[in-house]
Amino acid sequence: EPKGKIGIVTTKPTQTQKDLSLAYTPGVAEPCREIAKDASKAYEYTARGNLVGVLTNGTAVLGLGDIGPLAGKPVMEGKGVLFKRFAGIDVFDIEIDEKDPNKFIDICKAMEPTFGGVNLEDIKAPECFEIETKLKEICAIPIFHDDQHGTAIISGAALLNACELQK
């Protein structure tokens, strides 16, 4: 049995030689040509539109602090479980061994073609704000900083629920 909390499954048939030739070569050449002509076609021909990168450097993991990217991997896999279970969104968790904000930004930017969005997770302040701000400026995909936005969303939901109970 595989370890960890997440895995990868195919979304198209892969039983026959024909299935495999459509999924890979030579059948995959046509979508590649289409995407080369029009980058937005990646959302039509690939999983990009339903794929979020959960990126961390492990410098502020839960209440554990700076435990490093590898030790934070179970949390990132857990985030992937939540995305899949509650929104049907696929996740690649990416643990990046880099504390320098500028280098971290460069690494994230280089991975932009892979994802439809990025969830920054468990990166310590104040670097997390610098990283998020810069990535939003230079990337054409949504950038979400979980520790900041998630807290705001939950706080707002709590206030709405409290108001509802007071009616």
mmCIF file of C-alpha atoms in Angstrom:
data_model
loop_
_atom_site.group_PDB
_atom_site.id
_atom_site.type_symbol
_atom_site.label_atom_id
_atom_site.label_comp_id
_atom_site.label_asym_id
_atom_site.label_seq_id
_atom_site.Cartn_x
_atom_site.Cartn_y
_atom_site.Cartn_z
ATOM 1 C CA GLU A 1 0.000 0.000 0.000
ATOM 2 C CA PRO A 2 1.353 3.441 -0.913
ATOM 3 C CA LYS A 3 2.498 5.707 1.918
ATOM 4 C CA GLY A 4 1.369 9.279 2.487
ATOM 5 C CA LYS A 5 -2.053 10.834 2.007
ATOM 6 C CA ILE A 6 -2.193 11.581 -1.723
ATOM 7 C CA GLY A 7 -1.636 9.860 -5.066
ATOM 8 C CA ILE A 8 -2.024 10.419 -8.786
ATOM 9 C CA VAL A 9 -4.721 8.768 -10.889
ATOM 10 C CA THR A 10 -5.327 8.920 -14.614
ATOM 11 C CA THR A 11 -8.462 10.604 -15.929
ATOM 12 C CA LYS A 12 -8.514 8.902 -19.336
ATOM 13 C CA PRO A 13 -8.451 5.231 -20.348
ATOM 14 C CA THR A 14 -4.987 3.621 -20.312
ATOM 15 C CA GLN A 15 -5.785 -0.037 -20.947
ATOM 16 C CA THR A 16 -4.859 -0.436 -24.590
ATOM 17 C CA GLN A 17 -1.952 0.515 -26.829
ATOM 18 C CA LYS A 18 -4.264 2.998 -28.571
ATOM 19 C CA ASP A 19 -5.191 4.587 -25.219
ATOM 20 C CA LEU A 20 -1.531 4.944 -24.324
ATOM 21 C CA SER A 21 -0.594 6.343 -27.737
ATOM 22 C CA LEU A 22 -3.263 9.045 -27.324
ATOM 23 C CA ALA A 23 -2.108 9.852 -23.789
ATOM 24 C CA TYR A 24 1.536 10.033 -24.789
ATOM 25 C CA THR A 25 3.200 9.684 -28.157
ATOM 26 C CA PRO A 26 2.314 10.137 -30.966
ATOM 27 C CA GLY A 27 -1.182 11.364 -29.992
ATOM 28 C CA VAL A 28 0.003 14.036 -27.586
ATOM 29 C CA ALA A 29 1.689 16.023 -30.358
ATOM 30 C CA GLU A 30 -1.510 17.713 -31.527
ATOM 31 C CA PRO A 31 -2.388 19.274 -28.142
ATOM 32 C CA CYS A 32 1.247 20.388 -27.834
ATOM 33 C CA ARG A 33 0.993 22.180 -31.178
ATOM 34 C CA GLU A 34 -2.270 23.825 -30.143
ATOM 35 C CA ILE A 35 -0.822 25.050 -26.839
ATOM 36 C CA ALA A 36 2.294 26.346 -28.614
ATOM 37 C CA LYS A 37 0.001 28.480 -30.816
ATOM 38 C CA ASP A 38 -2.283 29.565 -27.961
ATOM 39 C CA ALA A 39 -1.160 29.144 -24.339
ATOM 40 C CA SER A 40 -4.744 29.368 -23.060
ATOM 41 C CA LYS A 41 -5.381 25.975 -24.700
ATOM 42 C CA ALA A 42 -3.398 24.427 -21.821
ATOM 43 C CA TYR A 43 -6.575 24.778 -19.765
ATOM 44 C CA GLU A 44 -8.483 22.771 -22.388
ATOM 45 C CA TYR A 45 -5.936 20.024 -23.041
ATOM 46 C CA THR A 46 -4.229 19.566 -19.653
ATOM 47 C CA ALA A 47 -5.016 19.364 -15.959
ATOM 48 C CA ARG A 48 -3.568 22.844 -15.357
ATOM 49 C CA GLY A 49 -6.939 24.473 -14.660
ATOM 50 C CA ASN A 50 -7.652 22.067 -11.816
ATOM 51 C CA LEU A 51 -4.133 21.868 -10.406
ATOM 52 C CA VAL A 52 -2.886 23.945 -7.487
ATOM 53 C CA GLY A 53 0.688 24.010 -6.260
ATOM 54 C CA VAL A 54 0.927 23.999 -2.467
ATOM 55 C CA LEU A 55 4.362 25.522 -1.941
ATOM 56 C CA THR A 56 6.283 25.845 1.313
ATOM 57 C CA ASN A 57 9.762 26.248 2.695
ATOM 58 C CA GLY A 58 8.711 24.899 6.084
ATOM 59 C CA THR A 59 9.676 27.991 8.075
ATOM 60 C CA ALA A 60 6.365 28.330 9.975
ATOM 61 C CA VAL A 61 4.689 24.918 10.092
ATOM 62 C CA LEU A 62 1.602 24.861 12.291
ATOM 63 C CA GLY A 63 2.768 25.445 15.872
ATOM 64 C CA LEU A 64 6.061 23.694 15.177
ATOM 65 C CA GLY A 65 7.961 26.674 13.778
ATOM 66 C CA ASP A 66 10.873 26.324 11.369
ATOM 67 C CA ILE A 67 11.083 22.561 10.963
ATOM 68 C CA GLY A 68 12.150 22.686 7.316
ATOM 69 C CA PRO A 69 10.433 21.733 4.092
ATOM 70 C CA LEU A 70 10.704 17.951 4.357
ATOM 71 C CA ALA A 71 9.326 17.788 7.910
ATOM 72 C CA GLY A 72 6.436 19.993 6.748
ATOM 73 C CA LYS A 73 5.505 17.616 3.901
ATOM 74 C CA PRO A 74 2.768 15.790 5.877
ATOM 75 C CA VAL A 75 0.995 19.133 6.364
ATOM 76 C CA MET A 76 1.250 19.929 2.647
ATOM 77 C CA GLU A 77 -0.144 16.504 1.749
ATOM 78 C CA GLY A 78 -2.951 17.141 4.228
ATOM 79 C CA LYS A 79 -3.717 20.423 2.473
ATOM 80 C CA GLY A 80 -3.925 18.437 -0.765
ATOM 81 C CA VAL A 81 -6.481 16.140 0.854
ATOM 82 C CA LEU A 82 -8.620 19.149 1.835
ATOM 83 C CA PHE A 83 -8.463 20.657 -1.664
ATOM 84 C CA LYS A 84 -9.509 17.336 -3.220
ATOM 85 C CA ARG A 85 -12.174 16.423 -0.676
ATOM 86 C CA PHE A 86 -13.928 19.770 -0.440
ATOM 87 C CA ALA A 87 -13.344 21.336 -3.867
ATOM 88 C CA GLY A 88 -12.354 18.497 -6.205
ATOM 89 C CA ILE A 89 -9.067 20.292 -6.917
ATOM 90 C CA ASP A 90 -5.855 18.358 -7.510
ATOM 91 C CA VAL A 91 -2.678 19.400 -5.725
ATOM 92 C CA PHE A 92 1.038 18.942 -6.133
ATOM 93 C CA ASP A 93 2.738 19.671 -2.842
ATOM 94 C CA ILE A 94 6.141 21.224 -3.442
ATOM 95 C CA GLU A 95 8.566 21.517 -0.538
ATOM 96 C CA ILE A 96 11.274 24.014 -1.418
ATOM 97 C CA ASP A 97 14.570 24.027 0.476
ATOM 98 C CA GLU A 98 15.112 27.777 0.203
ATOM 99 C CA LYS A 99 14.810 30.490 2.858
ATOM 100 C CA ASP A 100 15.945 33.447 0.760
ATOM 101 C CA PRO A 101 12.691 35.181 -0.340
ATOM 102 C CA ASN A 102 14.062 36.278 -3.724
ATOM 103 C CA LYS A 103 15.301 32.805 -4.589
ATOM 104 C CA PHE A 104 12.014 31.300 -3.374
ATOM 105 C CA ILE A 105 10.134 33.749 -5.627
ATOM 106 C CA ASP A 106 12.319 32.786 -8.606
ATOM 107 C CA ILE A 107 11.668 29.086 -8.001
ATOM 108 C CA CYS A 108 7.907 29.618 -7.731
ATOM 109 C CA LYS A 109 7.804 31.795 -10.838
ATOM 110 C CA ALA A 110 9.690 29.140 -12.802
ATOM 111 C CA MET A 111 6.950 26.619 -11.933
ATOM 112 C CA GLU A 112 4.080 28.883 -13.009
ATOM 113 C CA PRO A 113 3.361 26.985 -16.275
ATOM 114 C CA THR A 114 2.522 23.868 -14.254
ATOM 115 C CA PHE A 115 -0.264 25.264 -12.093
ATOM 116 C CA GLY A 116 -3.614 26.988 -12.393
ATOM 117 C CA GLY A 117 -2.912 28.607 -9.022
ATOM 118 C CA VAL A 118 -0.496 28.578 -6.099
ATOM 119 C CA ASN A 119 -1.230 28.199 -2.406
ATOM 120 C CA LEU A 120 1.665 29.483 -0.293
ATOM 121 C CA GLU A 121 1.700 27.536 2.933
ATOM 122 C CA ASP A 122 3.550 27.756 6.253
ATOM 123 C CA ILE A 123 6.117 30.402 5.285
ATOM 124 C CA LYS A 124 7.204 32.644 8.138
ATOM 125 C CA ALA A 125 6.445 36.334 8.404
ATOM 126 C CA PRO A 126 7.472 38.833 7.223
ATOM 127 C CA GLU A 127 8.947 36.940 4.253
ATOM 128 C CA CYS A 128 5.562 35.414 3.403
ATOM 129 C CA PHE A 129 4.113 38.863 2.660
ATOM 130 C CA GLU A 130 7.046 39.832 0.450
ATOM 131 C CA ILE A 131 6.823 36.520 -1.425
ATOM 132 C CA GLU A 132 3.069 36.760 -1.944
ATOM 133 C CA THR A 133 3.165 40.395 -3.068
ATOM 134 C CA LYS A 134 5.951 39.823 -5.579
ATOM 135 C CA LEU A 135 4.414 36.636 -6.993
ATOM 136 C CA LYS A 136 1.089 38.412 -7.504
ATOM 137 C CA GLU A 137 2.945 41.096 -9.453
ATOM 138 C CA ILE A 138 4.858 38.734 -11.741
ATOM 139 C CA CYS A 139 2.528 35.750 -12.163
ATOM 140 C CA ALA A 140 -0.548 35.446 -14.358
ATOM 141 C CA ILE A 141 -2.196 32.850 -12.085
ATOM 142 C CA PRO A 142 -3.884 33.299 -8.692
ATOM 143 C CA ILE A 143 -1.552 33.341 -5.683
ATOM 144 C CA PHE A 144 -3.132 32.560 -2.307
ATOM 145 C CA HIS A 145 -1.353 32.844 1.017
ATOM 146 C CA ASP A 146 -3.156 30.364 3.222
ATOM 147 C CA ASP A 147 -1.967 31.617 6.604
ATOM 148 C CA GLN A 148 -3.168 35.131 5.799
ATOM 149 C CA HIS A 149 -6.260 34.614 3.654
ATOM 150 C CA GLY A 150 -7.418 31.423 5.352
ATOM 151 C CA THR A 151 -7.437 33.131 8.735
ATOM 152 C CA ALA A 152 -9.372 36.081 7.309
ATOM 153 C CA ILE A 153 -11.952 33.804 5.662
ATOM 154 C CA ILE A 154 -12.510 31.761 8.800
ATOM 155 C CA SER A 155 -12.748 34.889 10.967
ATOM 156 C CA GLY A 156 -15.309 36.357 8.570
ATOM 157 C CA ALA A 157 -17.299 33.122 8.572
ATOM 158 C CA ALA A 158 -17.282 33.085 12.370
ATOM 159 C CA LEU A 159 -18.638 36.642 12.463
ATOM 160 C CA LEU A 160 -21.368 35.823 9.936
ATOM 161 C CA ASN A 161 -22.375 32.755 11.954
ATOM 162 C CA ALA A 162 -22.425 34.767 15.190
ATOM 163 C CA CYS A 163 -24.694 37.354 13.536
ATOM 164 C CA GLU A 164 -26.970 34.569 12.285
ATOM 165 C CA LEU A 165 -27.250 33.129 15.807
ATOM 166 C CA GLN A 166 -28.168 36.541 17.217
ATOM 167 C CA LYS A 167 -31.177 37.008 14.912
#
